[in-house]
Amino acid sequence: DAGVTQSPTHLIKTRGQQVTLRCSPKSGHDTVSWYQQALGQGPQFIFQYYEEEERQRGNFPDRFSGHQFPNYSSELNVNALLLGDSALYLCASSLVGTGSPLHFGNGTRLTVT
Amino acid sequence: GNSVTQMEGPVTLSEEAFLTINCTYTATGYPSLFWYVQYPGEGLQLLLKATKADDKGSNKGFEATYRKETTSFHLEKGSVQVSDSAVYFCALTSNSGYSTLTFGKGTMLLVSP
């Protein structure tokens, strides 16, 4: 049973560029959440997708956007990259309405130079 | 809003020592509480959880009790191993049905032989 998979594992971008990160949820899960984890900090909630709609959003600017596909996989897009966007981006999946805990992927390490 | 405060690390112990990592929280309503563990280069793994006051979560020798009166969820283990070296995150989710987590900053545990 595959868990949450994320790609790529590492990425280096330049300030001002755009980036797309991808996530496949754990089999049987229908909800995907994205978190940003800066070095030495706890993860911070970016947004959550269910039924291809953004259900909830954390305190992140509009440069951060996302998408969920009919197969429940998801993308995180970040435009106009800033040095401060350098972080580990974690995807987590769950099954709505069950109270089940989140299952996390291993993350994508984004470095902005 | 919701917040989680953890003791700062690193916590350095010898093998077989007793472990306590303190966690206190601020939340509206009746949150569920979690401990996640992050090994180097990996994502987050759920260690244990408690969903209501006085519940005790336990897994792999780790325990934590949901104390509503002191708004705490301290992590304990009677005898740590070198393999327990990792970063531990305390987290909560409000029971709003959205399963979004608020994390503490994490506490690094280093166990030496």
PDB file of C-alpha atoms in Angstrom:
ATOM      1  CA  ASP A   1       0.000   0.000   0.000  1.00  0.00           C
ATOM      2  CA  ALA A   2       1.753   3.128  -1.240  1.00  0.00           C
ATOM      3  CA  GLY A   3       1.856   5.997   1.167  1.00  0.00           C
ATOM      4  CA  VAL A   4       1.977   9.655   0.256  1.00  0.00           C
ATOM      5  CA  THR A   5       4.470  10.296  -2.541  1.00  0.00           C
ATOM      6  CA  GLN A   6       5.923  13.661  -3.480  1.00  0.00           C
ATOM      7  CA  SER A   7       8.028  14.826  -6.394  1.00  0.00           C
ATOM      8  CA  PRO A   8      10.617  16.036  -6.919  1.00  0.00           C
ATOM      9  CA  THR A   9      12.589  15.367  -3.745  1.00  0.00           C
ATOM     10  CA  HIS A  10      14.869  18.366  -4.221  1.00  0.00           C
ATOM     11  CA  LEU A  11      14.625  21.483  -6.341  1.00  0.00           C
ATOM     12  CA  ILE A  12      16.760  24.582  -6.811  1.00  0.00           C
ATOM     13  CA  LYS A  13      15.189  27.719  -8.286  1.00  0.00           C
ATOM     14  CA  THR A  14      16.152  31.357  -8.738  1.00  0.00           C
ATOM     15  CA  ARG A  15      14.345  34.324  -7.231  1.00  0.00           C
ATOM     16  CA  GLY A  16      11.377  35.388  -9.340  1.00  0.00           C
ATOM     17  CA  GLN A  17      10.876  31.986 -10.927  1.00  0.00           C
ATOM     18  CA  GLN A  18       7.840  29.777 -10.561  1.00  0.00           C
ATOM     19  CA  VAL A  19       7.743  26.222  -9.199  1.00  0.00           C
ATOM     20  CA  THR A  20       5.279  23.322  -9.190  1.00  0.00           C
ATOM     21  CA  LEU A  21       5.408  20.547  -6.623  1.00  0.00           C
ATOM     22  CA  ARG A  22       3.401  17.340  -6.908  1.00  0.00           C
ATOM     23  CA  CYS A  23       1.742  14.963  -4.477  1.00  0.00           C
ATOM     24  CA  SER A  24      -0.076  11.642  -4.716  1.00  0.00           C
ATOM     25  CA  PRO A  25      -2.131  10.826  -1.641  1.00  0.00           C
ATOM     26  CA  LYS A  26      -2.181   7.541   0.209  1.00  0.00           C
ATOM     27  CA  SER A  27      -4.461   4.998  -1.437  1.00  0.00           C
ATOM     28  CA  GLY A  28      -8.042   5.506  -0.289  1.00  0.00           C
ATOM     29  CA  HIS A  29      -7.524   9.107   0.835  1.00  0.00           C
ATOM     30  CA  ASP A  30      -9.435  11.979  -0.754  1.00  0.00           C
ATOM     31  CA  THR A  31      -8.108  15.078   0.990  1.00  0.00           C
ATOM     32  CA  VAL A  32      -4.703  16.681   0.467  1.00  0.00           C
ATOM     33  CA  SER A  33      -3.084  19.332   2.637  1.00  0.00           C
ATOM     34  CA  TRP A  34       0.149  21.214   2.057  1.00  0.00           C
ATOM     35  CA  TYR A  35       2.541  22.462   4.726  1.00  0.00           C
ATOM     36  CA  GLN A  36       5.693  24.576   4.620  1.00  0.00           C
ATOM     37  CA  GLN A  37       8.480  23.676   7.045  1.00  0.00           C
ATOM     38  CA  ALA A  38      11.260  26.239   7.304  1.00  0.00           C
ATOM     39  CA  LEU A  39      14.592  25.088   8.691  1.00  0.00           C
ATOM     40  CA  GLY A  40      14.370  24.514  12.441  1.00  0.00           C
ATOM     41  CA  GLN A  41      10.649  25.243  12.568  1.00  0.00           C
ATOM     42  CA  GLY A  42       7.441  23.277  12.751  1.00  0.00           C
ATOM     43  CA  PRO A  43       5.308  22.819   9.637  1.00  0.00           C
ATOM     44  CA  GLN A  44       2.897  25.645   8.808  1.00  0.00           C
ATOM     45  CA  PHE A  45      -0.425  24.952   7.088  1.00  0.00           C
ATOM     46  CA  ILE A  46      -0.715  26.376   3.564  1.00  0.00           C
ATOM     47  CA  PHE A  47      -4.043  25.008   2.295  1.00  0.00           C
ATOM     48  CA  GLN A  48      -6.226  21.941   1.975  1.00  0.00           C
ATOM     49  CA  TYR A  49      -8.012  20.481  -1.036  1.00  0.00           C
ATOM     50  CA  TYR A  50     -11.074  18.250  -1.168  1.00  0.00           C
ATOM     51  CA  GLU A  51     -13.250  17.443  -4.173  1.00  0.00           C
ATOM     52  CA  GLU A  52     -10.948  19.587  -6.306  1.00  0.00           C
ATOM     53  CA  GLU A  53     -11.759  22.683  -4.247  1.00  0.00           C
ATOM     54  CA  GLU A  54      -9.665  24.641  -1.768  1.00  0.00           C
ATOM     55  CA  ARG A  55     -11.438  24.048   1.546  1.00  0.00           C
ATOM     56  CA  GLN A  56      -9.266  25.978   3.929  1.00  0.00           C
ATOM     57  CA  ARG A  57      -6.254  28.231   3.685  1.00  0.00           C
ATOM     58  CA  GLY A  58      -3.560  29.301   6.094  1.00  0.00           C
ATOM     59  CA  ASN A  59      -1.814  32.639   6.284  1.00  0.00           C
ATOM     60  CA  PHE A  60       0.041  32.478   2.962  1.00  0.00           C
ATOM     61  CA  PRO A  61       0.000  35.021   0.109  1.00  0.00           C
ATOM     62  CA  ASP A  62      -1.756  34.489  -3.195  1.00  0.00           C
ATOM     63  CA  ARG A  63       1.598  33.568  -4.756  1.00  0.00           C
ATOM     64  CA  PHE A  64       0.866  30.148  -3.307  1.00  0.00           C
ATOM     65  CA  SER A  65      -1.824  28.320  -5.236  1.00  0.00           C
ATOM     66  CA  GLY A  66      -2.870  24.749  -5.688  1.00  0.00           C
ATOM     67  CA  HIS A  67      -4.924  22.281  -7.571  1.00  0.00           C
ATOM     68  CA  GLN A  68      -6.456  18.878  -6.960  1.00  0.00           C
ATOM     69  CA  PHE A  69      -7.162  16.470  -9.783  1.00  0.00           C
ATOM     70  CA  PRO A  70     -10.014  13.950 -10.126  1.00  0.00           C
ATOM     71  CA  ASN A  71      -7.657  11.157  -9.026  1.00  0.00           C
ATOM     72  CA  TYR A  72      -7.081  13.134  -5.759  1.00  0.00           C
ATOM     73  CA  SER A  73      -3.468  13.991  -6.583  1.00  0.00           C
ATOM     74  CA  SER A  74      -2.462  17.584  -6.037  1.00  0.00           C
ATOM     75  CA  GLU A  75      -0.046  20.305  -7.104  1.00  0.00           C
ATOM     76  CA  LEU A  76       1.350  23.240  -5.214  1.00  0.00           C
ATOM     77  CA  ASN A  77       2.418  26.231  -7.278  1.00  0.00           C
ATOM     78  CA  VAL A  78       4.503  29.119  -6.028  1.00  0.00           C
ATOM     79  CA  ASN A  79       4.975  32.203  -8.221  1.00  0.00           C
ATOM     80  CA  ALA A  80       7.565  34.961  -8.003  1.00  0.00           C
ATOM     81  CA  LEU A  81       9.801  32.968  -5.679  1.00  0.00           C
ATOM     82  CA  LEU A  82      11.486  34.735  -2.779  1.00  0.00           C
ATOM     83  CA  LEU A  83      14.533  33.623  -0.830  1.00  0.00           C
ATOM     84  CA  GLY A  84      12.221  33.121   2.142  1.00  0.00           C
ATOM     85  CA  ASP A  85      10.289  30.459   0.249  1.00  0.00           C
ATOM     86  CA  SER A  86      13.223  28.091   0.737  1.00  0.00           C
ATOM     87  CA  ALA A  87      11.808  25.268   2.867  1.00  0.00           C
ATOM     88  CA  LEU A  88      10.682  21.670   2.991  1.00  0.00           C
ATOM     89  CA  TYR A  89       7.197  21.398   1.508  1.00  0.00           C
ATOM     90  CA  LEU A  90       5.170  18.576   2.954  1.00  0.00           C
ATOM     91  CA  CYS A  91       2.058  17.031   1.536  1.00  0.00           C
ATOM     92  CA  ALA A  92      -0.365  15.181   3.788  1.00  0.00           C
ATOM     93  CA  SER A  93      -3.441  13.159   2.950  1.00  0.00           C
ATOM     94  CA  SER A  94      -6.473  11.981   4.879  1.00  0.00           C
ATOM     95  CA  LEU A  95      -9.998  10.663   4.402  1.00  0.00           C
ATOM     96  CA  VAL A  96     -12.651  13.274   5.022  1.00  0.00           C
ATOM     97  CA  GLY A  97     -15.172  12.762   7.797  1.00  0.00           C
ATOM     98  CA  THR A  98     -13.323   9.906   9.474  1.00  0.00           C
ATOM     99  CA  GLY A  99     -11.230  11.847  11.955  1.00  0.00           C
ATOM    100  CA  SER A 100      -8.249   9.894  10.686  1.00  0.00           C
ATOM    101  CA  PRO A 101      -4.853  11.455  11.296  1.00  0.00           C
ATOM    102  CA  LEU A 102      -2.848  12.958   8.475  1.00  0.00           C
ATOM    103  CA  HIS A 103      -0.312  10.831   6.626  1.00  0.00           C
ATOM    104  CA  PHE A 104       2.708  12.800   5.445  1.00  0.00           C
ATOM    105  CA  GLY A 105       5.029  12.374   2.497  1.00  0.00           C
ATOM    106  CA  ASN A 106       8.785  12.837   2.752  1.00  0.00           C
ATOM    107  CA  GLY A 107       8.571  16.320   1.309  1.00  0.00           C
ATOM    108  CA  THR A 108      10.179  18.378  -1.420  1.00  0.00           C
ATOM    109  CA  ARG A 109      13.194  20.443  -0.391  1.00  0.00           C
ATOM    110  CA  LEU A 110      13.017  23.760  -2.277  1.00  0.00           C
ATOM    111  CA  THR A 111      16.049  26.031  -2.338  1.00  0.00           C
ATOM    112  CA  VAL A 112      15.676  29.524  -3.788  1.00  0.00           C
ATOM    113  CA  THR A 113      18.924  31.286  -4.694  1.00  0.00           C
TER     114      THR A 113
ATOM    115  CA  GLY B   1      -6.145  31.199  17.591  1.00  0.00           C
ATOM    116  CA  ASN B   2      -4.540  27.844  18.167  1.00  0.00           C
ATOM    117  CA  SER B   3      -0.922  27.537  19.275  1.00  0.00           C
ATOM    118  CA  VAL B   4       1.483  24.904  20.586  1.00  0.00           C
ATOM    119  CA  THR B   5       4.553  25.516  22.733  1.00  0.00           C
ATOM    120  CA  GLN B   6       7.264  22.906  23.141  1.00  0.00           C
ATOM    121  CA  MET B   7      10.391  22.874  25.228  1.00  0.00           C
ATOM    122  CA  GLU B   8      13.448  23.924  23.282  1.00  0.00           C
ATOM    123  CA  GLY B   9      16.076  21.406  22.362  1.00  0.00           C
ATOM    124  CA  PRO B  10      18.248  19.718  21.802  1.00  0.00           C
ATOM    125  CA  VAL B  11      17.520  17.240  24.546  1.00  0.00           C
ATOM    126  CA  THR B  12      20.631  15.105  25.013  1.00  0.00           C
ATOM    127  CA  LEU B  13      20.307  11.789  26.851  1.00  0.00           C
ATOM    128  CA  SER B  14      22.224   8.585  27.338  1.00  0.00           C
ATOM    129  CA  GLU B  15      20.685   5.333  26.237  1.00  0.00           C
ATOM    130  CA  GLU B  16      18.137   3.920  28.730  1.00  0.00           C
ATOM    131  CA  ALA B  17      17.521   7.334  30.313  1.00  0.00           C
ATOM    132  CA  PHE B  18      14.012   8.649  31.012  1.00  0.00           C
ATOM    133  CA  LEU B  19      12.602  11.127  28.516  1.00  0.00           C
ATOM    134  CA  THR B  20      10.158  13.972  28.996  1.00  0.00           C
ATOM    135  CA  ILE B  21       9.390  16.555  26.326  1.00  0.00           C
ATOM    136  CA  ASN B  22       6.987  19.238  27.503  1.00  0.00           C
ATOM    137  CA  CYS B  23       4.125  20.498  25.362  1.00  0.00           C
ATOM    138  CA  THR B  24       1.408  23.005  26.221  1.00  0.00           C
ATOM    139  CA  TYR B  25      -1.304  24.319  23.975  1.00  0.00           C
ATOM    140  CA  THR B  26      -3.842  27.076  23.483  1.00  0.00           C
ATOM    141  CA  ALA B  27      -6.984  26.232  21.576  1.00  0.00           C
ATOM    142  CA  THR B  28     -10.658  26.974  21.372  1.00  0.00           C
ATOM    143  CA  GLY B  29     -13.039  24.122  21.990  1.00  0.00           C
ATOM    144  CA  TYR B  30     -11.801  20.593  22.450  1.00  0.00           C
ATOM    145  CA  PRO B  31      -8.831  19.867  20.215  1.00  0.00           C
ATOM    146  CA  SER B  32      -7.285  16.514  19.425  1.00  0.00           C
ATOM    147  CA  LEU B  33      -3.597  16.280  20.328  1.00  0.00           C
ATOM    148  CA  PHE B  34      -0.775  14.531  18.526  1.00  0.00           C
ATOM    149  CA  TRP B  35       2.915  13.767  18.686  1.00  0.00           C
ATOM    150  CA  TYR B  36       4.704  13.387  15.352  1.00  0.00           C
ATOM    151  CA  VAL B  37       8.305  12.292  14.860  1.00  0.00           C
ATOM    152  CA  GLN B  38      10.634  13.303  12.038  1.00  0.00           C
ATOM    153  CA  TYR B  39      13.771  11.303  11.335  1.00  0.00           C
ATOM    154  CA  PRO B  40      16.582  12.949   9.340  1.00  0.00           C
ATOM    155  CA  GLY B  41      15.667  13.428   5.691  1.00  0.00           C
ATOM    156  CA  GLU B  42      12.159  12.125   6.140  1.00  0.00           C
ATOM    157  CA  GLY B  43       8.619  13.428   6.504  1.00  0.00           C
ATOM    158  CA  LEU B  44       6.506  13.301   9.630  1.00  0.00           C
ATOM    159  CA  GLN B  45       5.240  10.080  11.166  1.00  0.00           C
ATOM    160  CA  LEU B  46       2.380   9.961  13.631  1.00  0.00           C
ATOM    161  CA  LEU B  47       3.705   8.670  16.952  1.00  0.00           C
ATOM    162  CA  LEU B  48       0.578   8.842  19.122  1.00  0.00           C
ATOM    163  CA  LYS B  49      -2.633  10.775  19.606  1.00  0.00           C
ATOM    164  CA  ALA B  50      -5.361  11.585  22.143  1.00  0.00           C
ATOM    165  CA  THR B  51      -8.766  12.915  21.243  1.00  0.00           C
ATOM    166  CA  LYS B  52     -10.293  13.892  24.580  1.00  0.00           C
ATOM    167  CA  ALA B  53      -9.344  14.932  28.085  1.00  0.00           C
ATOM    168  CA  ASP B  54      -7.594  12.274  30.228  1.00  0.00           C
ATOM    169  CA  ASP B  55      -6.971  10.053  27.186  1.00  0.00           C
ATOM    170  CA  LYS B  56      -3.516   8.483  27.115  1.00  0.00           C
ATOM    171  CA  GLY B  57      -1.904   7.912  23.753  1.00  0.00           C
ATOM    172  CA  SER B  58       0.869   5.346  23.532  1.00  0.00           C
ATOM    173  CA  ASN B  59       3.087   3.743  20.903  1.00  0.00           C
ATOM    174  CA  LYS B  60       6.545   2.156  20.802  1.00  0.00           C
ATOM    175  CA  GLY B  61       7.082   2.818  24.518  1.00  0.00           C
ATOM    176  CA  PHE B  62       6.151   6.503  24.243  1.00  0.00           C
ATOM    177  CA  GLU B  63       3.184   7.887  26.187  1.00  0.00           C
ATOM    178  CA  ALA B  64       1.361  11.191  26.539  1.00  0.00           C
ATOM    179  CA  THR B  65      -1.745  12.099  28.527  1.00  0.00           C
ATOM    180  CA  TYR B  66      -4.221  14.801  27.468  1.00  0.00           C
ATOM    181  CA  ARG B  67      -4.469  17.147  30.468  1.00  0.00           C
ATOM    182  CA  LYS B  68      -7.202  19.701  29.893  1.00  0.00           C
ATOM    183  CA  GLU B  69      -6.770  21.373  33.284  1.00  0.00           C
ATOM    184  CA  THR B  70      -3.135  22.221  32.543  1.00  0.00           C
ATOM    185  CA  THR B  71      -3.542  22.350  28.727  1.00  0.00           C
ATOM    186  CA  SER B  72      -0.597  19.978  28.386  1.00  0.00           C
ATOM    187  CA  PHE B  73       0.375  16.868  26.448  1.00  0.00           C
ATOM    188  CA  HIS B  74       3.871  15.946  27.614  1.00  0.00           C
ATOM    189  CA  LEU B  75       5.694  13.119  25.848  1.00  0.00           C
ATOM    190  CA  GLU B  76       7.426  10.489  27.999  1.00  0.00           C
ATOM    191  CA  LYS B  77       9.425   7.323  27.502  1.00  0.00           C
ATOM    192  CA  GLY B  78      10.897   5.227  30.256  1.00  0.00           C
ATOM    193  CA  SER B  79      14.060   4.100  28.480  1.00  0.00           C
ATOM    194  CA  VAL B  80      15.264   5.775  25.284  1.00  0.00           C
ATOM    195  CA  GLN B  81      17.325   4.110  22.573  1.00  0.00           C
ATOM    196  CA  VAL B  82      19.823   5.554  20.108  1.00  0.00           C
ATOM    197  CA  SER B  83      17.255   4.877  17.383  1.00  0.00           C
ATOM    198  CA  ASP B  84      14.856   7.347  19.074  1.00  0.00           C
ATOM    199  CA  SER B  85      17.105  10.243  18.021  1.00  0.00           C
ATOM    200  CA  ALA B  86      14.853  12.480  15.925  1.00  0.00           C
ATOM    201  CA  VAL B  87      12.826  15.678  16.053  1.00  0.00           C
ATOM    202  CA  TYR B  88       9.524  15.437  17.912  1.00  0.00           C
ATOM    203  CA  PHE B  89       6.582  17.713  17.140  1.00  0.00           C
ATOM    204  CA  CYS B  90       3.552  18.302  19.305  1.00  0.00           C
ATOM    205  CA  ALA B  91       0.458  19.288  17.325  1.00  0.00           C
ATOM    206  CA  LEU B  92      -3.238  19.876  17.658  1.00  0.00           C
ATOM    207  CA  THR B  93      -6.252  19.973  15.422  1.00  0.00           C
ATOM    208  CA  SER B  94      -9.535  21.614  16.244  1.00  0.00           C
ATOM    209  CA  ASN B  95     -12.520  19.358  15.783  1.00  0.00           C
ATOM    210  CA  SER B  96     -13.871  21.351  12.891  1.00  0.00           C
ATOM    211  CA  GLY B  97     -13.741  18.490  10.434  1.00  0.00           C
ATOM    212  CA  TYR B  98     -10.903  19.991   8.442  1.00  0.00           C
ATOM    213  CA  SER B  99      -8.036  18.034  10.038  1.00  0.00           C
ATOM    214  CA  THR B 100      -5.623  20.959   9.755  1.00  0.00           C
ATOM    215  CA  LEU B 101      -2.752  20.724  12.203  1.00  0.00           C
ATOM    216  CA  THR B 102      -1.074  23.428  14.250  1.00  0.00           C
ATOM    217  CA  PHE B 103       2.455  22.386  15.169  1.00  0.00           C
ATOM    218  CA  GLY B 104       4.968  23.382  17.772  1.00  0.00           C
ATOM    219  CA  LYS B 105       8.507  24.248  16.694  1.00  0.00           C
ATOM    220  CA  GLY B 106       9.809  20.775  17.412  1.00  0.00           C
ATOM    221  CA  THR B 107      12.276  19.363  19.933  1.00  0.00           C
ATOM    222  CA  MET B 108      15.382  17.554  18.793  1.00  0.00           C
ATOM    223  CA  LEU B 109      16.294  14.462  20.805  1.00  0.00           C
ATOM    224  CA  LEU B 110      19.849  13.119  20.686  1.00  0.00           C
ATOM    225  CA  VAL B 111      20.509   9.792  22.377  1.00  0.00           C
ATOM    226  CA  SER B 112      24.087   8.604  22.817  1.00  0.00           C
ATOM    227  CA  PRO B 113      25.194   4.995  23.475  1.00  0.00           C
TER     228      PRO B 113
END
